[in-house]
Amino acid sequence: MARVLSTSEGTHEGAFSTYDWVTFLTIAAIWGSSFILILIGLESFRPGLVTFLRVAAGATTLWLMPASRAKIEREDLPRLMFLATVWVGIPFTLFPLAEQHVNSAVAGMLNGGTPVLAALFASLMLRRLPSRGQMLGLVLGSGGVGAIAISAAGTGSSAAIGVIMLLVAITCYGVAIDIAGPLQQRYGSLPVMGRMLLISTALTAPFGLASIPGSSFSWASAAAVALLGAAGTGIAFVLMGRLVGRVGGTRASFCIYLIPVVALILGVAFRSEHVALIGIVGIAMVIAGASLASRADAKG
């Protein structure tokens, strides 16, 4: 996720201010809580409805902000369509489906491997060998993802299905982040995300509407999905944009590494979810690997 937003001018290189730290931790908390919110949504809503309502709420939130409505040239619409499918449509659909088979902690922990995959795909797309430090980060992070996957998949065939879905989802993230970079540098993050979410609302609507008959209603699930969309898919990107503008993209992106930690804490504390020791080791490897990979990438 290190390339979620492009770096803006006017950043400061000194220590984080109190405002920077509050913004940093708020983003990590919002995105880290996404997985338990999905699980609460699934208590009443079918997976397709969770995805559709989440995307629609995120699109509405961003579209209310004037910066998100900046013009995007027609020539870039095909790339936006592709991103809407790979960055939102497919992974946002797979996460609720996967969480029918694995717990929210595992989903969040595996999501922590996104920066590692983004660095890997960046090297492949640029046809450039990773630096020694980046290679070490990729190996360490990939090993961590494998450890988390093994810890979850070992609990049964149903869990293995969920793990496969999650791996496909974060692979989509890894591809999309690198493709989105040039568009975000040209237009800014909010116009790109706003258009993507509008397109994705249309893409996920059929699955969402088809899921209504199998769904029930509860205020807890409705509130969870509304918060998931408005905050996690909308407001967090606005906060991230401000943080990037203040401290730079590389330093701001380190909040991504806290996401699996937040997901783990919330899952264990509020849902009594069990995570094997190998999964805890895996999350440490993922965070260390992602940190190494992004630092090497930033230097090179």
PDB file of C-alpha atoms in Angstrom:
ATOM      1  CA  MET A   1       0.000   0.000   0.000  1.00  0.00           C
ATOM      2  CA  ALA A   2       3.040   2.261  -0.109  1.00  0.00           C
ATOM      3  CA  ARG A   3       1.826   3.797  -3.336  1.00  0.00           C
ATOM      4  CA  VAL A   4      -1.764   4.382  -2.319  1.00  0.00           C
ATOM      5  CA  LEU A   5      -1.211   8.109  -2.586  1.00  0.00           C
ATOM      6  CA  SER A   6       1.413  10.195  -4.293  1.00  0.00           C
ATOM      7  CA  THR A   7       3.675  12.504  -2.365  1.00  0.00           C
ATOM      8  CA  SER A   8       2.684  16.172  -2.304  1.00  0.00           C
ATOM      9  CA  GLU A   9       4.859  19.251  -2.057  1.00  0.00           C
ATOM     10  CA  GLY A  10       5.299  21.068   1.249  1.00  0.00           C
ATOM     11  CA  THR A  11       6.020  17.983   3.367  1.00  0.00           C
ATOM     12  CA  HIS A  12       8.140  18.234   6.508  1.00  0.00           C
ATOM     13  CA  GLU A  13      10.924  15.778   7.260  1.00  0.00           C
ATOM     14  CA  GLY A  14      11.086  16.315  11.033  1.00  0.00           C
ATOM     15  CA  ALA A  15       9.437  14.352  13.815  1.00  0.00           C
ATOM     16  CA  PHE A  16       5.694  13.751  13.618  1.00  0.00           C
ATOM     17  CA  SER A  17       3.619  16.423  15.314  1.00  0.00           C
ATOM     18  CA  THR A  18       0.754  15.465  17.619  1.00  0.00           C
ATOM     19  CA  TYR A  19      -1.627  16.041  14.695  1.00  0.00           C
ATOM     20  CA  ASP A  20       0.444  13.743  12.472  1.00  0.00           C
ATOM     21  CA  TRP A  21       0.444  10.972  15.064  1.00  0.00           C
ATOM     22  CA  VAL A  22      -3.305  11.247  15.659  1.00  0.00           C
ATOM     23  CA  THR A  23      -3.955  11.089  11.909  1.00  0.00           C
ATOM     24  CA  PHE A  24      -1.485   8.208  11.482  1.00  0.00           C
ATOM     25  CA  LEU A  25      -3.049   6.118  14.253  1.00  0.00           C
ATOM     26  CA  THR A  26      -6.608   6.973  13.173  1.00  0.00           C
ATOM     27  CA  ILE A  27      -5.965   5.664   9.650  1.00  0.00           C
ATOM     28  CA  ALA A  28      -4.441   2.463  11.021  1.00  0.00           C
ATOM     29  CA  ALA A  29      -7.374   2.001  13.404  1.00  0.00           C
ATOM     30  CA  ILE A  30      -9.985   2.578  10.680  1.00  0.00           C
ATOM     31  CA  TRP A  31      -8.409   0.230   8.156  1.00  0.00           C
ATOM     32  CA  GLY A  32      -7.450  -2.328  10.792  1.00  0.00           C
ATOM     33  CA  SER A  33     -11.047  -2.503  12.045  1.00  0.00           C
ATOM     34  CA  SER A  34     -12.408  -3.215   8.545  1.00  0.00           C
ATOM     35  CA  PHE A  35     -12.155  -6.966   8.978  1.00  0.00           C
ATOM     36  CA  ILE A  36     -14.147  -7.209  12.195  1.00  0.00           C
ATOM     37  CA  LEU A  37     -16.745  -4.826  10.705  1.00  0.00           C
ATOM     38  CA  ILE A  38     -17.093  -7.180   7.728  1.00  0.00           C
ATOM     39  CA  LEU A  39     -17.656 -10.049  10.146  1.00  0.00           C
ATOM     40  CA  ILE A  40     -20.369  -8.105  12.001  1.00  0.00           C
ATOM     41  CA  GLY A  41     -21.987  -7.231   8.675  1.00  0.00           C
ATOM     42  CA  LEU A  42     -22.069 -10.908   7.750  1.00  0.00           C
ATOM     43  CA  GLU A  43     -24.184 -11.694  10.813  1.00  0.00           C
ATOM     44  CA  SER A  44     -27.250 -10.432   8.906  1.00  0.00           C
ATOM     45  CA  PHE A  45     -26.185  -9.636   5.345  1.00  0.00           C
ATOM     46  CA  ARG A  46     -24.990 -11.976   2.631  1.00  0.00           C
ATOM     47  CA  PRO A  47     -21.424 -11.322   1.364  1.00  0.00           C
ATOM     48  CA  GLY A  48     -22.556  -9.680  -1.867  1.00  0.00           C
ATOM     49  CA  LEU A  49     -24.732  -7.200   0.001  1.00  0.00           C
ATOM     50  CA  VAL A  50     -21.891  -6.343   2.404  1.00  0.00           C
ATOM     51  CA  THR A  51     -19.649  -5.550  -0.558  1.00  0.00           C
ATOM     52  CA  PHE A  52     -22.237  -3.495  -2.441  1.00  0.00           C
ATOM     53  CA  LEU A  53     -23.295  -1.423   0.579  1.00  0.00           C
ATOM     54  CA  ARG A  54     -19.669  -0.837   1.548  1.00  0.00           C
ATOM     55  CA  VAL A  55     -18.673   0.380  -1.903  1.00  0.00           C
ATOM     56  CA  ALA A  56     -21.802   2.518  -2.292  1.00  0.00           C
ATOM     57  CA  ALA A  57     -21.264   4.165   1.105  1.00  0.00           C
ATOM     58  CA  GLY A  58     -17.621   4.858   0.262  1.00  0.00           C
ATOM     59  CA  ALA A  59     -18.506   6.313  -3.137  1.00  0.00           C
ATOM     60  CA  THR A  60     -21.174   8.562  -1.607  1.00  0.00           C
ATOM     61  CA  THR A  61     -18.790   9.801   1.088  1.00  0.00           C
ATOM     62  CA  LEU A  62     -16.030  10.687  -1.366  1.00  0.00           C
ATOM     63  CA  TRP A  63     -18.419  12.183  -3.921  1.00  0.00           C
ATOM     64  CA  LEU A  64     -19.607  14.699  -1.329  1.00  0.00           C
ATOM     65  CA  MET A  65     -16.087  16.146  -1.337  1.00  0.00           C
ATOM     66  CA  PRO A  66     -15.422  18.621  -4.197  1.00  0.00           C
ATOM     67  CA  ALA A  67     -11.833  17.410  -4.681  1.00  0.00           C
ATOM     68  CA  SER A  68     -13.131  13.975  -5.667  1.00  0.00           C
ATOM     69  CA  ARG A  69     -15.125  15.418  -8.567  1.00  0.00           C
ATOM     70  CA  ALA A  70     -12.122  16.814 -10.451  1.00  0.00           C
ATOM     71  CA  LYS A  71     -12.177  15.971 -14.151  1.00  0.00           C
ATOM     72  CA  ILE A  72     -10.444  12.845 -15.432  1.00  0.00           C
ATOM     73  CA  GLU A  73      -9.655  12.608 -19.137  1.00  0.00           C
ATOM     74  CA  ARG A  74     -11.631  10.144 -21.234  1.00  0.00           C
ATOM     75  CA  GLU A  75      -8.439   8.422 -22.370  1.00  0.00           C
ATOM     76  CA  ASP A  76      -7.825   7.246 -18.811  1.00  0.00           C
ATOM     77  CA  LEU A  77     -11.278   5.725 -18.286  1.00  0.00           C
ATOM     78  CA  PRO A  78     -10.245   2.214 -19.461  1.00  0.00           C
ATOM     79  CA  ARG A  79      -7.495   2.161 -16.828  1.00  0.00           C
ATOM     80  CA  LEU A  80     -10.007   3.319 -14.233  1.00  0.00           C
ATOM     81  CA  MET A  81     -12.363   0.511 -15.240  1.00  0.00           C
ATOM     82  CA  PHE A  82      -9.543  -1.990 -14.804  1.00  0.00           C
ATOM     83  CA  LEU A  83      -8.616  -0.545 -11.411  1.00  0.00           C
ATOM     84  CA  ALA A  84     -12.259  -0.540 -10.302  1.00  0.00           C
ATOM     85  CA  THR A  85     -12.328  -4.265 -11.027  1.00  0.00           C
ATOM     86  CA  VAL A  86      -8.924  -5.262  -9.623  1.00  0.00           C
ATOM     87  CA  TRP A  87      -8.582  -2.823  -6.705  1.00  0.00           C
ATOM     88  CA  VAL A  88     -12.205  -2.801  -5.533  1.00  0.00           C
ATOM     89  CA  GLY A  89     -14.618  -5.152  -7.303  1.00  0.00           C
ATOM     90  CA  ILE A  90     -12.731  -8.434  -6.927  1.00  0.00           C
ATOM     91  CA  PRO A  91     -10.997  -8.018  -3.522  1.00  0.00           C
ATOM     92  CA  PHE A  92     -13.927  -6.276  -1.828  1.00  0.00           C
ATOM     93  CA  THR A  93     -16.104  -9.184  -2.941  1.00  0.00           C
ATOM     94  CA  LEU A  94     -13.615 -11.833  -1.863  1.00  0.00           C
ATOM     95  CA  PHE A  95     -13.005 -10.555   1.678  1.00  0.00           C
ATOM     96  CA  PRO A  96     -16.602 -11.093   2.911  1.00  0.00           C
ATOM     97  CA  LEU A  97     -16.715 -14.448   1.141  1.00  0.00           C
ATOM     98  CA  ALA A  98     -13.422 -15.456   2.761  1.00  0.00           C
ATOM     99  CA  GLU A  99     -14.545 -14.380   6.221  1.00  0.00           C
ATOM    100  CA  GLN A 100     -17.249 -17.010   6.066  1.00  0.00           C
ATOM    101  CA  HIS A 101     -14.356 -19.501   6.354  1.00  0.00           C
ATOM    102  CA  VAL A 102     -11.631 -17.722   8.363  1.00  0.00           C
ATOM    103  CA  ASN A 103     -11.743 -15.241  11.218  1.00  0.00           C
ATOM    104  CA  SER A 104     -11.240 -11.506  10.935  1.00  0.00           C
ATOM    105  CA  ALA A 105      -7.802 -11.612  12.586  1.00  0.00           C
ATOM    106  CA  VAL A 106      -6.434 -13.919   9.899  1.00  0.00           C
ATOM    107  CA  ALA A 107      -7.986 -11.776   7.163  1.00  0.00           C
ATOM    108  CA  GLY A 108      -6.315  -8.672   8.558  1.00  0.00           C
ATOM    109  CA  MET A 109      -3.004 -10.427   9.075  1.00  0.00           C
ATOM    110  CA  LEU A 110      -2.893 -11.677   5.495  1.00  0.00           C
ATOM    111  CA  ASN A 111      -3.832  -8.222   4.249  1.00  0.00           C
ATOM    112  CA  GLY A 112      -0.556  -7.065   5.798  1.00  0.00           C
ATOM    113  CA  GLY A 113       1.239  -8.803   2.932  1.00  0.00           C
ATOM    114  CA  THR A 114      -0.057  -6.248   0.414  1.00  0.00           C
ATOM    115  CA  PRO A 115       3.043  -3.989   0.513  1.00  0.00           C
ATOM    116  CA  VAL A 116       5.257  -7.013  -0.096  1.00  0.00           C
ATOM    117  CA  LEU A 117       3.265  -8.021  -3.172  1.00  0.00           C
ATOM    118  CA  ALA A 118       3.173  -4.423  -4.402  1.00  0.00           C
ATOM    119  CA  ALA A 119       6.976  -4.258  -4.225  1.00  0.00           C
ATOM    120  CA  LEU A 120       7.260  -7.592  -6.024  1.00  0.00           C
ATOM    121  CA  PHE A 121       4.924  -6.587  -8.852  1.00  0.00           C
ATOM    122  CA  ALA A 122       6.658  -3.219  -9.155  1.00  0.00           C
ATOM    123  CA  SER A 123       9.944  -5.001  -9.819  1.00  0.00           C
ATOM    124  CA  LEU A 124       8.308  -7.295 -12.368  1.00  0.00           C
ATOM    125  CA  MET A 125       6.500  -4.469 -14.172  1.00  0.00           C
ATOM    126  CA  LEU A 126       9.633  -2.319 -14.300  1.00  0.00           C
ATOM    127  CA  ARG A 127      11.753  -5.348 -15.270  1.00  0.00           C
ATOM    128  CA  ARG A 128      14.222  -4.326 -12.615  1.00  0.00           C
ATOM    129  CA  LEU A 129      15.898  -6.672 -10.186  1.00  0.00           C
ATOM    130  CA  PRO A 130      15.184  -5.805  -6.558  1.00  0.00           C
ATOM    131  CA  SER A 131      18.025  -4.388  -4.481  1.00  0.00           C
ATOM    132  CA  ARG A 132      19.621  -6.611  -1.864  1.00  0.00           C
ATOM    133  CA  GLY A 133      17.629  -4.989   0.943  1.00  0.00           C
ATOM    134  CA  GLN A 134      14.395  -5.163  -1.037  1.00  0.00           C
ATOM    135  CA  MET A 135      15.004  -8.815  -1.909  1.00  0.00           C
ATOM    136  CA  LEU A 136      15.500  -9.622   1.764  1.00  0.00           C
ATOM    137  CA  GLY A 137      12.235  -7.831   2.542  1.00  0.00           C
ATOM    138  CA  LEU A 138      10.387  -9.727  -0.178  1.00  0.00           C
ATOM    139  CA  VAL A 139      11.675 -13.087   1.029  1.00  0.00           C
ATOM    140  CA  LEU A 140      10.947 -12.307   4.670  1.00  0.00           C
ATOM    141  CA  GLY A 141       7.505 -10.882   3.930  1.00  0.00           C
ATOM    142  CA  SER A 142       6.558 -13.740   1.622  1.00  0.00           C
ATOM    143  CA  GLY A 143       7.602 -16.223   4.281  1.00  0.00           C
ATOM    144  CA  GLY A 144       5.399 -14.375   6.766  1.00  0.00           C
ATOM    145  CA  VAL A 145       2.398 -14.524   4.434  1.00  0.00           C
ATOM    146  CA  GLY A 146       3.030 -18.253   4.040  1.00  0.00           C
ATOM    147  CA  ALA A 147       3.195 -18.744   7.811  1.00  0.00           C
ATOM    148  CA  ILE A 148      -0.113 -16.923   8.330  1.00  0.00           C
ATOM    149  CA  ALA A 149      -1.730 -18.923   5.522  1.00  0.00           C
ATOM    150  CA  ILE A 150      -0.503 -22.212   6.982  1.00  0.00           C
ATOM    151  CA  SER A 151      -1.744 -21.282  10.456  1.00  0.00           C
ATOM    152  CA  ALA A 152      -5.253 -20.693   9.098  1.00  0.00           C
ATOM    153  CA  ALA A 153      -5.475 -23.314   6.356  1.00  0.00           C
ATOM    154  CA  GLY A 154      -4.363 -26.027   8.759  1.00  0.00           C
ATOM    155  CA  THR A 155      -7.690 -25.823  10.579  1.00  0.00           C
ATOM    156  CA  GLY A 156      -9.629 -27.512   7.759  1.00  0.00           C
ATOM    157  CA  SER A 157     -10.594 -27.504   4.100  1.00  0.00           C
ATOM    158  CA  SER A 158     -13.131 -24.716   4.593  1.00  0.00           C
ATOM    159  CA  ALA A 159     -10.454 -22.455   6.083  1.00  0.00           C
ATOM    160  CA  ALA A 160      -8.149 -23.303   3.186  1.00  0.00           C
ATOM    161  CA  ILE A 161     -10.791 -22.004   0.769  1.00  0.00           C
ATOM    162  CA  GLY A 162     -10.938 -18.760   2.724  1.00  0.00           C
ATOM    163  CA  VAL A 163      -7.155 -18.420   2.678  1.00  0.00           C
ATOM    164  CA  ILE A 164      -7.057 -18.910  -1.093  1.00  0.00           C
ATOM    165  CA  MET A 165      -9.688 -16.177  -1.526  1.00  0.00           C
ATOM    166  CA  LEU A 166      -7.666 -13.826   0.673  1.00  0.00           C
ATOM    167  CA  LEU A 167      -4.461 -14.525  -1.235  1.00  0.00           C
ATOM    168  CA  VAL A 168      -6.225 -13.731  -4.515  1.00  0.00           C
ATOM    169  CA  ALA A 169      -7.592 -10.517  -2.987  1.00  0.00           C
ATOM    170  CA  ILE A 170      -4.230  -9.207  -1.761  1.00  0.00           C
ATOM    171  CA  THR A 171      -2.647 -10.207  -5.082  1.00  0.00           C
ATOM    172  CA  CYS A 172      -5.205  -7.959  -6.768  1.00  0.00           C
ATOM    173  CA  TYR A 173      -4.236  -5.168  -4.365  1.00  0.00           C
ATOM    174  CA  GLY A 174      -0.562  -5.656  -5.164  1.00  0.00           C
ATOM    175  CA  VAL A 175      -1.183  -5.361  -8.918  1.00  0.00           C
ATOM    176  CA  ALA A 176      -3.601  -2.439  -8.635  1.00  0.00           C
ATOM    177  CA  ILE A 177      -1.427  -0.268  -6.389  1.00  0.00           C
ATOM    178  CA  ASP A 178       1.379  -0.143  -8.926  1.00  0.00           C
ATOM    179  CA  ILE A 179      -0.964   0.508 -11.851  1.00  0.00           C
ATOM    180  CA  ALA A 180      -2.767   3.244  -9.932  1.00  0.00           C
ATOM    181  CA  GLY A 181       0.439   5.188  -9.260  1.00  0.00           C
ATOM    182  CA  PRO A 182       0.617   7.151 -12.557  1.00  0.00           C
ATOM    183  CA  LEU A 183      -3.084   8.046 -12.397  1.00  0.00           C
ATOM    184  CA  GLN A 184      -2.795   9.289  -8.829  1.00  0.00           C
ATOM    185  CA  GLN A 185       0.262  11.360  -9.688  1.00  0.00           C
ATOM    186  CA  ARG A 186      -1.643  12.944 -12.585  1.00  0.00           C
ATOM    187  CA  TYR A 187      -4.986  13.634 -10.919  1.00  0.00           C
ATOM    188  CA  GLY A 188      -4.485  13.127  -7.183  1.00  0.00           C
ATOM    189  CA  SER A 189      -5.770  10.249  -5.083  1.00  0.00           C
ATOM    190  CA  LEU A 190      -9.308  11.453  -4.309  1.00  0.00           C
ATOM    191  CA  PRO A 191     -10.510  11.906  -7.926  1.00  0.00           C
ATOM    192  CA  VAL A 192      -9.139   8.469  -8.808  1.00  0.00           C
ATOM    193  CA  MET A 193     -10.681   6.778  -5.763  1.00  0.00           C
ATOM    194  CA  GLY A 194     -13.967   8.626  -6.202  1.00  0.00           C
ATOM    195  CA  ARG A 195     -14.357   7.532  -9.826  1.00  0.00           C
ATOM    196  CA  MET A 196     -13.227   3.992  -9.042  1.00  0.00           C
ATOM    197  CA  LEU A 197     -15.802   3.622  -6.295  1.00  0.00           C
ATOM    198  CA  LEU A 198     -18.589   4.941  -8.520  1.00  0.00           C
ATOM    199  CA  ILE A 199     -17.685   2.413 -11.198  1.00  0.00           C
ATOM    200  CA  SER A 200     -17.324  -0.319  -8.578  1.00  0.00           C
ATOM    201  CA  THR A 201     -20.778   0.458  -7.185  1.00  0.00           C
ATOM    202  CA  ALA A 202     -22.213  -0.413 -10.579  1.00  0.00           C
ATOM    203  CA  LEU A 203     -19.992  -3.509 -10.861  1.00  0.00           C
ATOM    204  CA  THR A 204     -20.988  -4.914  -7.469  1.00  0.00           C
ATOM    205  CA  ALA A 205     -24.681  -3.965  -7.669  1.00  0.00           C
ATOM    206  CA  PRO A 206     -25.866  -7.207  -9.383  1.00  0.00           C
ATOM    207  CA  PHE A 207     -24.231  -9.435  -6.754  1.00  0.00           C
ATOM    208  CA  GLY A 208     -25.495  -7.147  -4.003  1.00  0.00           C
ATOM    209  CA  LEU A 209     -29.083  -7.057  -5.214  1.00  0.00           C
ATOM    210  CA  ALA A 210     -29.069 -10.826  -5.735  1.00  0.00           C
ATOM    211  CA  SER A 211     -27.994 -11.214  -2.090  1.00  0.00           C
ATOM    212  CA  ILE A 212     -30.971  -9.333  -0.644  1.00  0.00           C
ATOM    213  CA  PRO A 213     -33.366 -12.331  -0.517  1.00  0.00           C
ATOM    214  CA  GLY A 214     -30.889 -14.333   1.574  1.00  0.00           C
ATOM    215  CA  SER A 215     -30.175 -11.460   3.947  1.00  0.00           C
ATOM    216  CA  SER A 216     -31.972 -10.256   7.074  1.00  0.00           C
ATOM    217  CA  PHE A 217     -31.726  -6.910   8.832  1.00  0.00           C
ATOM    218  CA  SER A 218     -30.123  -5.862  12.082  1.00  0.00           C
ATOM    219  CA  TRP A 219     -28.991  -2.446  13.231  1.00  0.00           C
ATOM    220  CA  ALA A 220     -25.595  -3.828  14.250  1.00  0.00           C
ATOM    221  CA  SER A 221     -24.850  -5.150  10.774  1.00  0.00           C
ATOM    222  CA  ALA A 222     -26.213  -2.038   9.088  1.00  0.00           C
ATOM    223  CA  ALA A 223     -24.104   0.233  11.304  1.00  0.00           C
ATOM    224  CA  ALA A 224     -20.995  -1.905  10.776  1.00  0.00           C
ATOM    225  CA  VAL A 225     -21.291  -1.842   6.981  1.00  0.00           C
ATOM    226  CA  ALA A 226     -22.110   1.879   6.924  1.00  0.00           C
ATOM    227  CA  LEU A 227     -19.016   2.592   9.047  1.00  0.00           C
ATOM    228  CA  LEU A 228     -16.959   0.233   6.904  1.00  0.00           C
ATOM    229  CA  GLY A 229     -17.923   2.137   3.765  1.00  0.00           C
ATOM    230  CA  ALA A 230     -18.040   5.743   4.959  1.00  0.00           C
ATOM    231  CA  ALA A 231     -14.946   5.586   7.175  1.00  0.00           C
ATOM    232  CA  GLY A 232     -12.831   2.740   5.822  1.00  0.00           C
ATOM    233  CA  THR A 233     -13.549   3.259   2.131  1.00  0.00           C
ATOM    234  CA  GLY A 234     -14.065   7.011   2.261  1.00  0.00           C
ATOM    235  CA  ILE A 235     -12.815   9.139   5.151  1.00  0.00           C
ATOM    236  CA  ALA A 236      -9.587   7.172   5.675  1.00  0.00           C
ATOM    237  CA  PHE A 237      -8.452   8.046   2.150  1.00  0.00           C
ATOM    238  CA  VAL A 238      -9.048  11.729   2.845  1.00  0.00           C
ATOM    239  CA  LEU A 239      -7.003  11.502   6.043  1.00  0.00           C
ATOM    240  CA  MET A 240      -4.294   9.598   4.204  1.00  0.00           C
ATOM    241  CA  GLY A 241      -4.158  12.314   1.570  1.00  0.00           C
ATOM    242  CA  ARG A 242      -3.646  14.963   4.246  1.00  0.00           C
ATOM    243  CA  LEU A 243      -0.971  12.900   6.004  1.00  0.00           C
ATOM    244  CA  VAL A 244       0.921  12.347   2.745  1.00  0.00           C
ATOM    245  CA  GLY A 245       0.796  16.074   2.113  1.00  0.00           C
ATOM    246  CA  ARG A 246       2.330  16.745   5.529  1.00  0.00           C
ATOM    247  CA  VAL A 247       4.938  13.987   5.980  1.00  0.00           C
ATOM    248  CA  GLY A 248       5.399  12.411   2.537  1.00  0.00           C
ATOM    249  CA  GLY A 249       4.135   9.188   0.996  1.00  0.00           C
ATOM    250  CA  THR A 250       6.844   6.874   2.327  1.00  0.00           C
ATOM    251  CA  ARG A 251       6.459   7.825   5.989  1.00  0.00           C
ATOM    252  CA  ALA A 252       2.669   7.995   5.765  1.00  0.00           C
ATOM    253  CA  SER A 253       2.502   4.512   4.256  1.00  0.00           C
ATOM    254  CA  PHE A 254       3.958   2.961   7.423  1.00  0.00           C
ATOM    255  CA  CYS A 255       0.483   3.077   8.987  1.00  0.00           C
ATOM    256  CA  ILE A 256      -0.317   0.184   6.630  1.00  0.00           C
ATOM    257  CA  TYR A 257       1.971  -2.028   8.708  1.00  0.00           C
ATOM    258  CA  LEU A 258      -0.209  -1.478  11.781  1.00  0.00           C
ATOM    259  CA  ILE A 259      -3.343  -2.796  10.036  1.00  0.00           C
ATOM    260  CA  PRO A 260      -2.717  -6.506  10.755  1.00  0.00           C
ATOM    261  CA  VAL A 261      -1.824  -5.679  14.364  1.00  0.00           C
ATOM    262  CA  VAL A 262      -5.092  -3.784  14.863  1.00  0.00           C
ATOM    263  CA  ALA A 263      -7.061  -6.575  13.159  1.00  0.00           C
ATOM    264  CA  LEU A 264      -5.423  -9.175  15.403  1.00  0.00           C
ATOM    265  CA  ILE A 265      -6.084  -7.232  18.618  1.00  0.00           C
ATOM    266  CA  LEU A 266      -9.724  -6.528  17.761  1.00  0.00           C
ATOM    267  CA  GLY A 267     -10.421 -10.108  16.652  1.00  0.00           C
ATOM    268  CA  VAL A 268      -8.964 -11.623  19.807  1.00  0.00           C
ATOM    269  CA  ALA A 269     -10.387  -9.006  22.199  1.00  0.00           C
ATOM    270  CA  PHE A 270     -13.944  -8.707  20.882  1.00  0.00           C
ATOM    271  CA  ARG A 271     -14.581 -11.994  19.052  1.00  0.00           C
ATOM    272  CA  SER A 272     -12.368 -14.364  21.066  1.00  0.00           C
ATOM    273  CA  GLU A 273     -10.706 -15.447  17.833  1.00  0.00           C
ATOM    274  CA  HIS A 274      -7.869 -17.930  18.022  1.00  0.00           C
ATOM    275  CA  VAL A 275      -4.613 -17.348  16.173  1.00  0.00           C
ATOM    276  CA  ALA A 276      -1.868 -19.985  16.184  1.00  0.00           C
ATOM    277  CA  LEU A 277       1.651 -19.078  17.286  1.00  0.00           C
ATOM    278  CA  ILE A 278       2.967 -19.556  13.749  1.00  0.00           C
ATOM    279  CA  GLY A 279       0.511 -16.890  12.631  1.00  0.00           C
ATOM    280  CA  ILE A 280       1.905 -14.430  15.201  1.00  0.00           C
ATOM    281  CA  VAL A 281       5.417 -15.157  13.938  1.00  0.00           C
ATOM    282  CA  GLY A 282       4.146 -14.658  10.405  1.00  0.00           C
ATOM    283  CA  ILE A 283       2.708 -11.223  11.147  1.00  0.00           C
ATOM    284  CA  ALA A 284       6.067 -10.106  12.590  1.00  0.00           C
ATOM    285  CA  MET A 285       7.819 -11.370   9.450  1.00  0.00           C
ATOM    286  CA  VAL A 286       5.329  -9.571   7.184  1.00  0.00           C
ATOM    287  CA  ILE A 287       5.762  -6.251   8.993  1.00  0.00           C
ATOM    288  CA  ALA A 288       9.549  -6.532   8.971  1.00  0.00           C
ATOM    289  CA  GLY A 289       9.605  -7.602   5.324  1.00  0.00           C
ATOM    290  CA  ALA A 290       7.260  -4.851   4.200  1.00  0.00           C
ATOM    291  CA  SER A 291       9.337  -2.274   6.062  1.00  0.00           C
ATOM    292  CA  LEU A 292      12.566  -3.457   4.436  1.00  0.00           C
ATOM    293  CA  ALA A 293      11.024  -3.635   0.970  1.00  0.00           C
ATOM    294  CA  SER A 294       9.548  -0.155   1.090  1.00  0.00           C
ATOM    295  CA  ARG A 295      12.675   1.443   2.531  1.00  0.00           C
ATOM    296  CA  ALA A 296      14.805  -0.128  -0.175  1.00  0.00           C
ATOM    297  CA  ASP A 297      12.313   0.954  -2.806  1.00  0.00           C
ATOM    298  CA  ALA A 298      12.255   4.501  -1.500  1.00  0.00           C
ATOM    299  CA  LYS A 299      16.026   4.724  -1.778  1.00  0.00           C
ATOM    300  CA  GLY A 300      16.212   3.203  -5.206  1.00  0.00           C
TER     301      GLY A 300
END
